[in-house]
Amino acid sequence: MFLKSLQISNTQGVIRDIKFHAGLNLIVDETPTDAGETTGNNVGKTTVLILIDFCLGASAKGIYTDPENKKTEYALVKNFLVDTQALVTLTLTENLDDVLAKEVVIERNFLSRNKLVRRIDGVQKTEDEFEETLTNLLFPNHYGKKPTFPQIISHNIRYKELSVTNTLRTLNQFTRDDEYETLHLFLLGCDFDQGNAKQNILGKIRVENLFKARLESTQTKSAYEASLALLLTDIEKLNAKKSALRINPDFESDLNRLDEIKYKINFTSTAISRLKLRQSLVIEAMDDIKSNRTQIDVGQLKSLYDDVTGRLSGIQKSFEELVAFHNRMIEEKARYVSKELPALKAQIEEHEATLRKFLAEEQSLAEKVSKSDSFEELEAIIIVLNEKHRRKGEYEKVIQQIADTDAQLRNLNADLTRIDDDLFSFDFEAKIQVQLNKLNRFFSEISEELYGEQYALKYDIVTNKMGQRLYKFSSFNTNFSSGKKQGEITCFDIAYTLFADEEGIPCYHFLLNDKKELMHDNQLSKIAGLVNRESAHVQFVASILKDKLPADLNRDEYFVVKLSQTDKLFRIEADT
Amino acid sequence: MLLPENVHPANSLYFNGAYVLAALKRIGEADLMGLFIESRKLHEMQFPLFTLTLDWLYLAGMISNNTNGNIEICS
């Protein structure tokens, strides 16, 4: 696939229509050399490359953000692109010389939601469909596998810092060696059919390792196991304590009964003391009777009678009646002595017996109540037990998860080993070496032509931090000198395209290069000669300051677009 | 005998009669020992003095024996 055209248009019409041709294509500035202050910088040369990248799936942000400070946006450019509904149309073709050759037309704009345009050959695509279609157009049925489409074409579009300075490691700085391994094997045509599977397994191993690290962030598995063993001992002890508790199921009723008994004891004691008082009085009366002091004789009664009747008038009782009353009282007294005292004694004894019974009952109940363990103690033990069981469950879960993760890691590593056994087998390694030799033939020839030096690619089998084996590809100079990086990159890209075409490996034939003014004039001229000779295979697009161009390249036939301070890419400034 | 001049008034029949009446009023009717115990709660007295006091109260028509043989206040 070659670049055919890049068109920028908006509501006002077409702003730019850049037609590309075979061989060398230069994007230059047209700064007048006599005016000392004007500059060819910042006129939009790199933006052309970014726009092509954008049409091939990159983010729009690169067009209007400062690469050094991603938060700074060029509001003027962004507002222009959005407000005027700028549309970028990229046309690719199978063959630049054949007007009937198969073409792909890609359109994108900078609006959002229903105004968003993301079309391939006139068909609107979602973000995923867009990449899928682009991938499958170049590599049928490759979508969803590693390496991804942006990874594969990263060496075709070199304007980002890493891709400008690195030959092979053209992806962003976070890319891992195993991703490069898959990419480089793919590029070499050693399409290891399990490369995608290997990437998946490596991805899963990373996830499992992360998960395991998180599981073991507080403690390791063995620490959890030790804690669990301790917990189990604690639980055993608590269970023994629990079963040793003497729980009295009638605790409440026993306590109530004790209160009742105490009340009855009190009650009986009071009754006894009352009875004893009565008894003592009776005994005292008996003593009086015994001491004869009660022998109130008739004479005494007579003198009482006389005294009263002498002092008071109207006494209606006769002396005989008084004597009769007195005698009845004496009889009453005698009855007491003979009857009540034994009765009292019996009552007292009866009450005392009851009291003794109550006291005995009180004592036994008090002992029972004070000795039995209450439900509160049981509850306290159960609460502690519950907490221990909860933690036991937690630990067991963590240990189980760690064990699962370990098992998973073992399986994954076994899978990986199986794949690696194929990947690092003698046959496969030999195949890589064959492909590498083919590529190196182009690579060394081209570098010889441009620089008089021979560059080549080599591979090493390295072991990463995780102990996993990887093929690591790197370029080197056969003279083992420091080499010329810029030249090396260009040589590799051209060599790769020639190699891919010979091998029938699909690829984009255009090579976009930024800042080619860093290269020496001689090499630029030689590149021009080379790509024009190989124009059926290579289309070389470079942005360059015009005043750095060697004279033999400063020809309109090479220029696809000329930009200047007064005629920048989007022609915004002309209006302001 | 009611209020002898050679005896402390607290040991006189007259004085003690008031306590016996008060006790009887409190408990209604009572047997001899019951009344003696109740009276003793109000004022300390010996049993002979108590019986003599009852004789005096009977003579004065303040108390009498009812049909149950208990002592009660005459209405």
PDB file of C-alpha atoms in Angstrom, chain A residues 194-394:
ATOM      1  CA  GLN A 194       1.573 -19.317  19.182  1.00  0.00           C
ATOM      2  CA  GLY A 195       2.954 -15.801  19.582  1.00  0.00           C
ATOM      3  CA  ASN A 196      -0.489 -14.534  20.397  1.00  0.00           C
ATOM      4  CA  ALA A 197      -1.019 -17.403  22.849  1.00  0.00           C
ATOM      5  CA  LYS A 198       2.316 -16.625  24.455  1.00  0.00           C
ATOM      6  CA  GLN A 199       1.352 -12.973  24.886  1.00  0.00           C
ATOM      7  CA  ASN A 200      -1.928 -14.068  26.458  1.00  0.00           C
ATOM      8  CA  ILE A 201      -0.166 -16.416  28.838  1.00  0.00           C
ATOM      9  CA  LEU A 202       2.410 -13.790  29.767  1.00  0.00           C
ATOM     10  CA  GLY A 203      -0.437 -11.327  30.355  1.00  0.00           C
ATOM     11  CA  LYS A 204      -2.200 -13.841  32.601  1.00  0.00           C
ATOM     12  CA  ILE A 205       1.019 -14.594  34.477  1.00  0.00           C
ATOM     13  CA  ARG A 206       1.439 -10.881  35.150  1.00  0.00           C
ATOM     14  CA  VAL A 207      -2.150 -10.612  36.372  1.00  0.00           C
ATOM     15  CA  GLU A 208      -1.760 -13.678  38.604  1.00  0.00           C
ATOM     16  CA  ASN A 209       1.525 -12.374  39.991  1.00  0.00           C
ATOM     17  CA  LEU A 210      -0.065  -9.015  40.719  1.00  0.00           C
ATOM     18  CA  PHE A 211      -3.010 -10.717  42.378  1.00  0.00           C
ATOM     19  CA  LYS A 212      -0.700 -12.908  44.412  1.00  0.00           C
ATOM     20  CA  ALA A 213       1.348  -9.886  45.435  1.00  0.00           C
ATOM     21  CA  ARG A 214      -1.827  -8.145  46.539  1.00  0.00           C
ATOM     22  CA  LEU A 215      -2.996 -11.246  48.444  1.00  0.00           C
ATOM     23  CA  GLU A 216       0.348 -11.441  50.157  1.00  0.00           C
ATOM     24  CA  SER A 217       0.668  -7.692  50.636  1.00  0.00           C
ATOM     25  CA  THR A 218       0.019  -7.942  54.372  1.00  0.00           C
ATOM     26  CA  GLN A 219       1.356 -11.421  54.990  1.00  0.00           C
ATOM     27  CA  THR A 220       2.832 -14.311  53.066  1.00  0.00           C
ATOM     28  CA  LYS A 221       1.086 -17.625  52.641  1.00  0.00           C
ATOM     29  CA  SER A 222       3.209 -19.331  55.276  1.00  0.00           C
ATOM     30  CA  ALA A 223       2.429 -16.534  57.742  1.00  0.00           C
ATOM     31  CA  TYR A 224      -1.266 -17.058  57.085  1.00  0.00           C
ATOM     32  CA  GLU A 225      -0.852 -20.780  57.598  1.00  0.00           C
ATOM     33  CA  ALA A 226       0.978 -20.223  60.890  1.00  0.00           C
ATOM     34  CA  SER A 227      -1.709 -17.788  62.040  1.00  0.00           C
ATOM     35  CA  LEU A 228      -4.380 -20.293  61.095  1.00  0.00           C
ATOM     36  CA  ALA A 229      -2.703 -23.010  63.149  1.00  0.00           C
ATOM     37  CA  LEU A 230      -2.609 -20.669  66.142  1.00  0.00           C
ATOM     38  CA  LEU A 231      -6.244 -19.780  65.610  1.00  0.00           C
ATOM     39  CA  LEU A 232      -7.218 -23.431  65.559  1.00  0.00           C
ATOM     40  CA  THR A 233      -5.457 -23.945  68.897  1.00  0.00           C
ATOM     41  CA  ASP A 234      -7.304 -20.934  70.330  1.00  0.00           C
ATOM     42  CA  ILE A 235     -10.619 -22.270  69.106  1.00  0.00           C
ATOM     43  CA  GLU A 236      -9.901 -25.658  70.638  1.00  0.00           C
ATOM     44  CA  LYS A 237      -9.086 -24.053  73.989  1.00  0.00           C
ATOM     45  CA  LEU A 238     -12.211 -21.913  73.904  1.00  0.00           C
ATOM     46  CA  ASN A 239     -14.359 -24.920  73.081  1.00  0.00           C
ATOM     47  CA  ALA A 240     -12.904 -26.803  76.043  1.00  0.00           C
ATOM     48  CA  LYS A 241     -13.600 -23.815  78.264  1.00  0.00           C
ATOM     49  CA  LYS A 242     -17.109 -23.598  76.930  1.00  0.00           C
ATOM     50  CA  SER A 243     -17.903 -27.228  77.635  1.00  0.00           C
ATOM     51  CA  ALA A 244     -16.380 -26.907  81.138  1.00  0.00           C
ATOM     52  CA  LEU A 245     -18.806 -24.130  82.043  1.00  0.00           C
ATOM     53  CA  ARG A 246     -21.403 -25.236  84.649  1.00  0.00           C
ATOM     54  CA  ILE A 247     -24.384 -23.526  83.271  1.00  0.00           C
ATOM     55  CA  ASN A 248     -27.412 -23.647  85.571  1.00  0.00           C
ATOM     56  CA  PRO A 249     -30.463 -23.595  83.324  1.00  0.00           C
ATOM     57  CA  ASP A 250     -32.675 -22.692  86.367  1.00  0.00           C
ATOM     58  CA  PHE A 251     -30.494 -19.806  87.422  1.00  0.00           C
ATOM     59  CA  GLU A 252     -33.273 -17.238  87.271  1.00  0.00           C
ATOM     60  CA  SER A 253     -35.883 -19.358  89.072  1.00  0.00           C
ATOM     61  CA  ASP A 254     -33.334 -20.384  91.700  1.00  0.00           C
ATOM     62  CA  LEU A 255     -32.555 -16.758  92.326  1.00  0.00           C
ATOM     63  CA  ASN A 256     -36.251 -15.957  92.723  1.00  0.00           C
ATOM     64  CA  ARG A 257     -36.724 -18.927  95.036  1.00  0.00           C
ATOM     65  CA  LEU A 258     -33.812 -17.707  97.162  1.00  0.00           C
ATOM     66  CA  ASP A 259     -35.468 -14.307  97.521  1.00  0.00           C
ATOM     67  CA  GLU A 260     -38.724 -15.996  98.514  1.00  0.00           C
ATOM     68  CA  ILE A 261     -36.987 -18.168 101.108  1.00  0.00           C
ATOM     69  CA  LYS A 262     -35.248 -15.149 102.570  1.00  0.00           C
ATOM     70  CA  TYR A 263     -38.603 -13.431 102.918  1.00  0.00           C
ATOM     71  CA  LYS A 264     -40.109 -16.489 104.602  1.00  0.00           C
ATOM     72  CA  ILE A 265     -37.169 -16.751 106.981  1.00  0.00           C
ATOM     73  CA  ASN A 266     -37.728 -13.153 107.928  1.00  0.00           C
ATOM     74  CA  PHE A 267     -41.431 -13.737 108.370  1.00  0.00           C
ATOM     75  CA  THR A 268     -40.965 -16.854 110.498  1.00  0.00           C
ATOM     76  CA  SER A 269     -38.312 -15.212 112.634  1.00  0.00           C
ATOM     77  CA  THR A 270     -40.697 -12.355 113.381  1.00  0.00           C
ATOM     78  CA  ALA A 271     -43.440 -14.802 114.320  1.00  0.00           C
ATOM     79  CA  ILE A 272     -41.070 -16.704 116.572  1.00  0.00           C
ATOM     80  CA  SER A 273     -39.936 -13.568 118.351  1.00  0.00           C
ATOM     81  CA  ARG A 274     -43.558 -12.559 118.869  1.00  0.00           C
ATOM     82  CA  LEU A 275     -44.388 -15.976 120.288  1.00  0.00           C
ATOM     83  CA  LYS A 276     -41.317 -15.926 122.474  1.00  0.00           C
ATOM     84  CA  LEU A 277     -42.320 -12.570 123.884  1.00  0.00           C
ATOM     85  CA  ARG A 278     -45.722 -13.916 124.736  1.00  0.00           C
ATOM     86  CA  GLN A 279     -44.110 -17.007 126.248  1.00  0.00           C
ATOM     87  CA  SER A 280     -41.797 -14.948 128.367  1.00  0.00           C
ATOM     88  CA  LEU A 281     -44.699 -12.865 129.661  1.00  0.00           C
ATOM     89  CA  VAL A 282     -46.663 -15.958 130.475  1.00  0.00           C
ATOM     90  CA  ILE A 283     -43.684 -17.381 132.293  1.00  0.00           C
ATOM     91  CA  GLU A 284     -43.258 -14.130 134.144  1.00  0.00           C
ATOM     92  CA  ALA A 285     -46.944 -14.187 135.158  1.00  0.00           C
ATOM     93  CA  MET A 286     -46.491 -17.754 136.279  1.00  0.00           C
ATOM     94  CA  ASP A 287     -43.505 -16.693 138.340  1.00  0.00           C
ATOM     95  CA  ASP A 288     -45.652 -13.997 139.933  1.00  0.00           C
ATOM     96  CA  ILE A 289     -48.295 -16.517 140.710  1.00  0.00           C
ATOM     97  CA  LYS A 290     -45.707 -18.857 142.131  1.00  0.00           C
ATOM     98  CA  SER A 291     -44.234 -16.148 144.340  1.00  0.00           C
ATOM     99  CA  ASN A 292     -47.646 -15.743 146.037  1.00  0.00           C
ATOM    100  CA  ARG A 293     -47.591 -12.083 145.361  1.00  0.00           C
ATOM    101  CA  THR A 294     -50.756 -12.618 143.393  1.00  0.00           C
ATOM    102  CA  GLN A 295     -52.602 -13.901 146.316  1.00  0.00           C
ATOM    103  CA  ILE A 296     -54.900 -10.944 146.450  1.00  0.00           C
ATOM    104  CA  ASP A 297     -57.174 -11.915 149.262  1.00  0.00           C
ATOM    105  CA  VAL A 298     -60.659 -10.931 149.988  1.00  0.00           C
ATOM    106  CA  GLY A 299     -59.391  -8.417 152.483  1.00  0.00           C
ATOM    107  CA  GLN A 300     -57.542  -6.514 149.853  1.00  0.00           C
ATOM    108  CA  LEU A 301     -60.580  -6.612 147.575  1.00  0.00           C
ATOM    109  CA  LYS A 302     -62.640  -5.345 150.457  1.00  0.00           C
ATOM    110  CA  SER A 303     -60.402  -2.410 151.123  1.00  0.00           C
ATOM    111  CA  LEU A 304     -60.452  -1.603 147.349  1.00  0.00           C
ATOM    112  CA  TYR A 305     -64.192  -1.760 147.383  1.00  0.00           C
ATOM    113  CA  ASP A 306     -64.378   0.493 150.395  1.00  0.00           C
ATOM    114  CA  ASP A 307     -61.902   2.948 148.969  1.00  0.00           C
ATOM    115  CA  VAL A 308     -63.763   3.227 145.687  1.00  0.00           C
ATOM    116  CA  THR A 309     -67.218   3.447 147.087  1.00  0.00           C
ATOM    117  CA  GLY A 310     -65.942   5.987 149.630  1.00  0.00           C
ATOM    118  CA  ARG A 311     -64.528   8.230 146.917  1.00  0.00           C
ATOM    119  CA  LEU A 312     -67.048   7.710 144.132  1.00  0.00           C
ATOM    120  CA  SER A 313     -70.797   7.755 144.253  1.00  0.00           C
ATOM    121  CA  GLY A 314     -73.027   5.648 142.071  1.00  0.00           C
ATOM    122  CA  ILE A 315     -71.034   2.415 142.168  1.00  0.00           C
ATOM    123  CA  GLN A 316     -73.500  -0.187 141.028  1.00  0.00           C
ATOM    124  CA  LYS A 317     -71.406  -3.311 141.529  1.00  0.00           C
ATOM    125  CA  SER A 318     -71.790  -5.163 144.771  1.00  0.00           C
ATOM    126  CA  PHE A 319     -68.766  -6.523 146.636  1.00  0.00           C
ATOM    127  CA  GLU A 320     -69.867 -10.050 145.744  1.00  0.00           C
ATOM    128  CA  GLU A 321     -69.888  -9.230 142.076  1.00  0.00           C
ATOM    129  CA  LEU A 322     -66.329  -7.869 142.414  1.00  0.00           C
ATOM    130  CA  VAL A 323     -65.187 -11.042 144.108  1.00  0.00           C
ATOM    131  CA  ALA A 324     -66.834 -13.142 141.359  1.00  0.00           C
ATOM    132  CA  PHE A 325     -65.096 -11.094 138.610  1.00  0.00           C
ATOM    133  CA  HIS A 326     -61.791 -11.377 140.394  1.00  0.00           C
ATOM    134  CA  ASN A 327     -62.127 -15.135 140.752  1.00  0.00           C
ATOM    135  CA  ARG A 328     -62.905 -15.586 137.075  1.00  0.00           C
ATOM    136  CA  MET A 329     -59.708 -13.814 136.277  1.00  0.00           C
ATOM    137  CA  ILE A 330     -57.755 -16.064 138.533  1.00  0.00           C
ATOM    138  CA  GLU A 331     -59.285 -19.085 136.828  1.00  0.00           C
ATOM    139  CA  GLU A 332     -58.350 -17.646 133.518  1.00  0.00           C
ATOM    140  CA  LYS A 333     -54.807 -17.322 134.711  1.00  0.00           C
ATOM    141  CA  ALA A 334     -54.763 -20.920 135.768  1.00  0.00           C
ATOM    142  CA  ARG A 335     -56.004 -21.972 132.375  1.00  0.00           C
ATOM    143  CA  TYR A 336     -53.121 -20.177 130.817  1.00  0.00           C
ATOM    144  CA  VAL A 337     -50.621 -21.829 132.922  1.00  0.00           C
ATOM    145  CA  SER A 338     -51.963 -25.236 132.111  1.00  0.00           C
ATOM    146  CA  LYS A 339     -52.881 -24.798 128.423  1.00  0.00           C
ATOM    147  CA  GLU A 340     -51.411 -21.844 126.631  1.00  0.00           C
ATOM    148  CA  LEU A 341     -47.855 -22.267 127.647  1.00  0.00           C
ATOM    149  CA  PRO A 342     -47.518 -25.763 126.143  1.00  0.00           C
ATOM    150  CA  ALA A 343     -49.372 -24.536 123.062  1.00  0.00           C
ATOM    151  CA  LEU A 344     -47.035 -21.605 122.766  1.00  0.00           C
ATOM    152  CA  LYS A 345     -44.088 -23.872 123.206  1.00  0.00           C
ATOM    153  CA  ALA A 346     -45.400 -26.188 120.513  1.00  0.00           C
ATOM    154  CA  GLN A 347     -45.989 -23.259 118.141  1.00  0.00           C
ATOM    155  CA  ILE A 348     -42.523 -21.919 118.758  1.00  0.00           C
ATOM    156  CA  GLU A 349     -41.006 -25.316 118.106  1.00  0.00           C
ATOM    157  CA  GLU A 350     -43.041 -25.701 114.961  1.00  0.00           C
ATOM    158  CA  HIS A 351     -41.949 -22.298 113.688  1.00  0.00           C
ATOM    159  CA  GLU A 352     -38.345 -23.023 114.597  1.00  0.00           C
ATOM    160  CA  ALA A 353     -38.475 -26.258 112.658  1.00  0.00           C
ATOM    161  CA  THR A 354     -39.849 -24.380 109.656  1.00  0.00           C
ATOM    162  CA  LEU A 355     -37.133 -21.790 110.060  1.00  0.00           C
ATOM    163  CA  ARG A 356     -34.418 -24.451 110.157  1.00  0.00           C
ATOM    164  CA  LYS A 357     -35.833 -25.963 106.996  1.00  0.00           C
ATOM    165  CA  PHE A 358     -35.864 -22.580 105.332  1.00  0.00           C
ATOM    166  CA  LEU A 359     -32.331 -21.824 106.442  1.00  0.00           C
ATOM    167  CA  ALA A 360     -31.078 -25.112 105.081  1.00  0.00           C
ATOM    168  CA  GLU A 361     -32.827 -24.453 101.797  1.00  0.00           C
ATOM    169  CA  GLU A 362     -31.413 -20.946 101.689  1.00  0.00           C
ATOM    170  CA  GLN A 363     -27.911 -22.240 102.169  1.00  0.00           C
ATOM    171  CA  SER A 364     -28.164 -24.839  99.418  1.00  0.00           C
ATOM    172  CA  LEU A 365     -29.735 -22.386  97.014  1.00  0.00           C
ATOM    173  CA  ALA A 366     -27.162 -19.718  97.782  1.00  0.00           C
ATOM    174  CA  GLU A 367     -24.387 -22.174  97.105  1.00  0.00           C
ATOM    175  CA  LYS A 368     -25.961 -23.291  93.843  1.00  0.00           C
ATOM    176  CA  VAL A 369     -26.513 -19.740  92.654  1.00  0.00           C
ATOM    177  CA  SER A 370     -23.084 -18.474  93.628  1.00  0.00           C
ATOM    178  CA  LYS A 371     -21.243 -21.443  92.161  1.00  0.00           C
ATOM    179  CA  SER A 372     -23.008 -21.724  88.795  1.00  0.00           C
ATOM    180  CA  ASP A 373     -21.566 -19.819  85.816  1.00  0.00           C
ATOM    181  CA  SER A 374     -23.932 -17.345  84.318  1.00  0.00           C
ATOM    182  CA  PHE A 375     -25.047 -17.027  80.719  1.00  0.00           C
ATOM    183  CA  GLU A 376     -23.035 -13.825  80.456  1.00  0.00           C
ATOM    184  CA  GLU A 377     -19.836 -15.836  80.712  1.00  0.00           C
ATOM    185  CA  LEU A 378     -21.066 -18.262  78.095  1.00  0.00           C
ATOM    186  CA  GLU A 379     -22.018 -15.381  75.802  1.00  0.00           C
ATOM    187  CA  ALA A 380     -18.607 -13.794  76.245  1.00  0.00           C
ATOM    188  CA  ILE A 381     -16.934 -17.037  75.220  1.00  0.00           C
ATOM    189  CA  ILE A 382     -19.275 -17.442  72.275  1.00  0.00           C
ATOM    190  CA  ILE A 383     -18.520 -13.890  71.064  1.00  0.00           C
ATOM    191  CA  VAL A 384     -14.774 -14.576  71.168  1.00  0.00           C
ATOM    192  CA  LEU A 385     -15.331 -17.927  69.460  1.00  0.00           C
ATOM    193  CA  ASN A 386     -17.386 -16.316  66.706  1.00  0.00           C
ATOM    194  CA  GLU A 387     -14.655 -13.761  66.062  1.00  0.00           C
ATOM    195  CA  LYS A 388     -12.052 -16.533  65.900  1.00  0.00           C
ATOM    196  CA  HIS A 389     -14.182 -18.515  63.470  1.00  0.00           C
ATOM    197  CA  ARG A 390     -14.651 -15.433  61.315  1.00  0.00           C
ATOM    198  CA  ARG A 391     -10.905 -14.909  61.137  1.00  0.00           C
ATOM    199  CA  LYS A 392     -10.378 -18.598  60.506  1.00  0.00           C
ATOM    200  CA  GLY A 393     -12.685 -18.309  57.491  1.00  0.00           C
ATOM    201  CA  GLU A 394     -10.867 -15.221  56.285  1.00  0.00           C
TER     202      GLU A 394
END
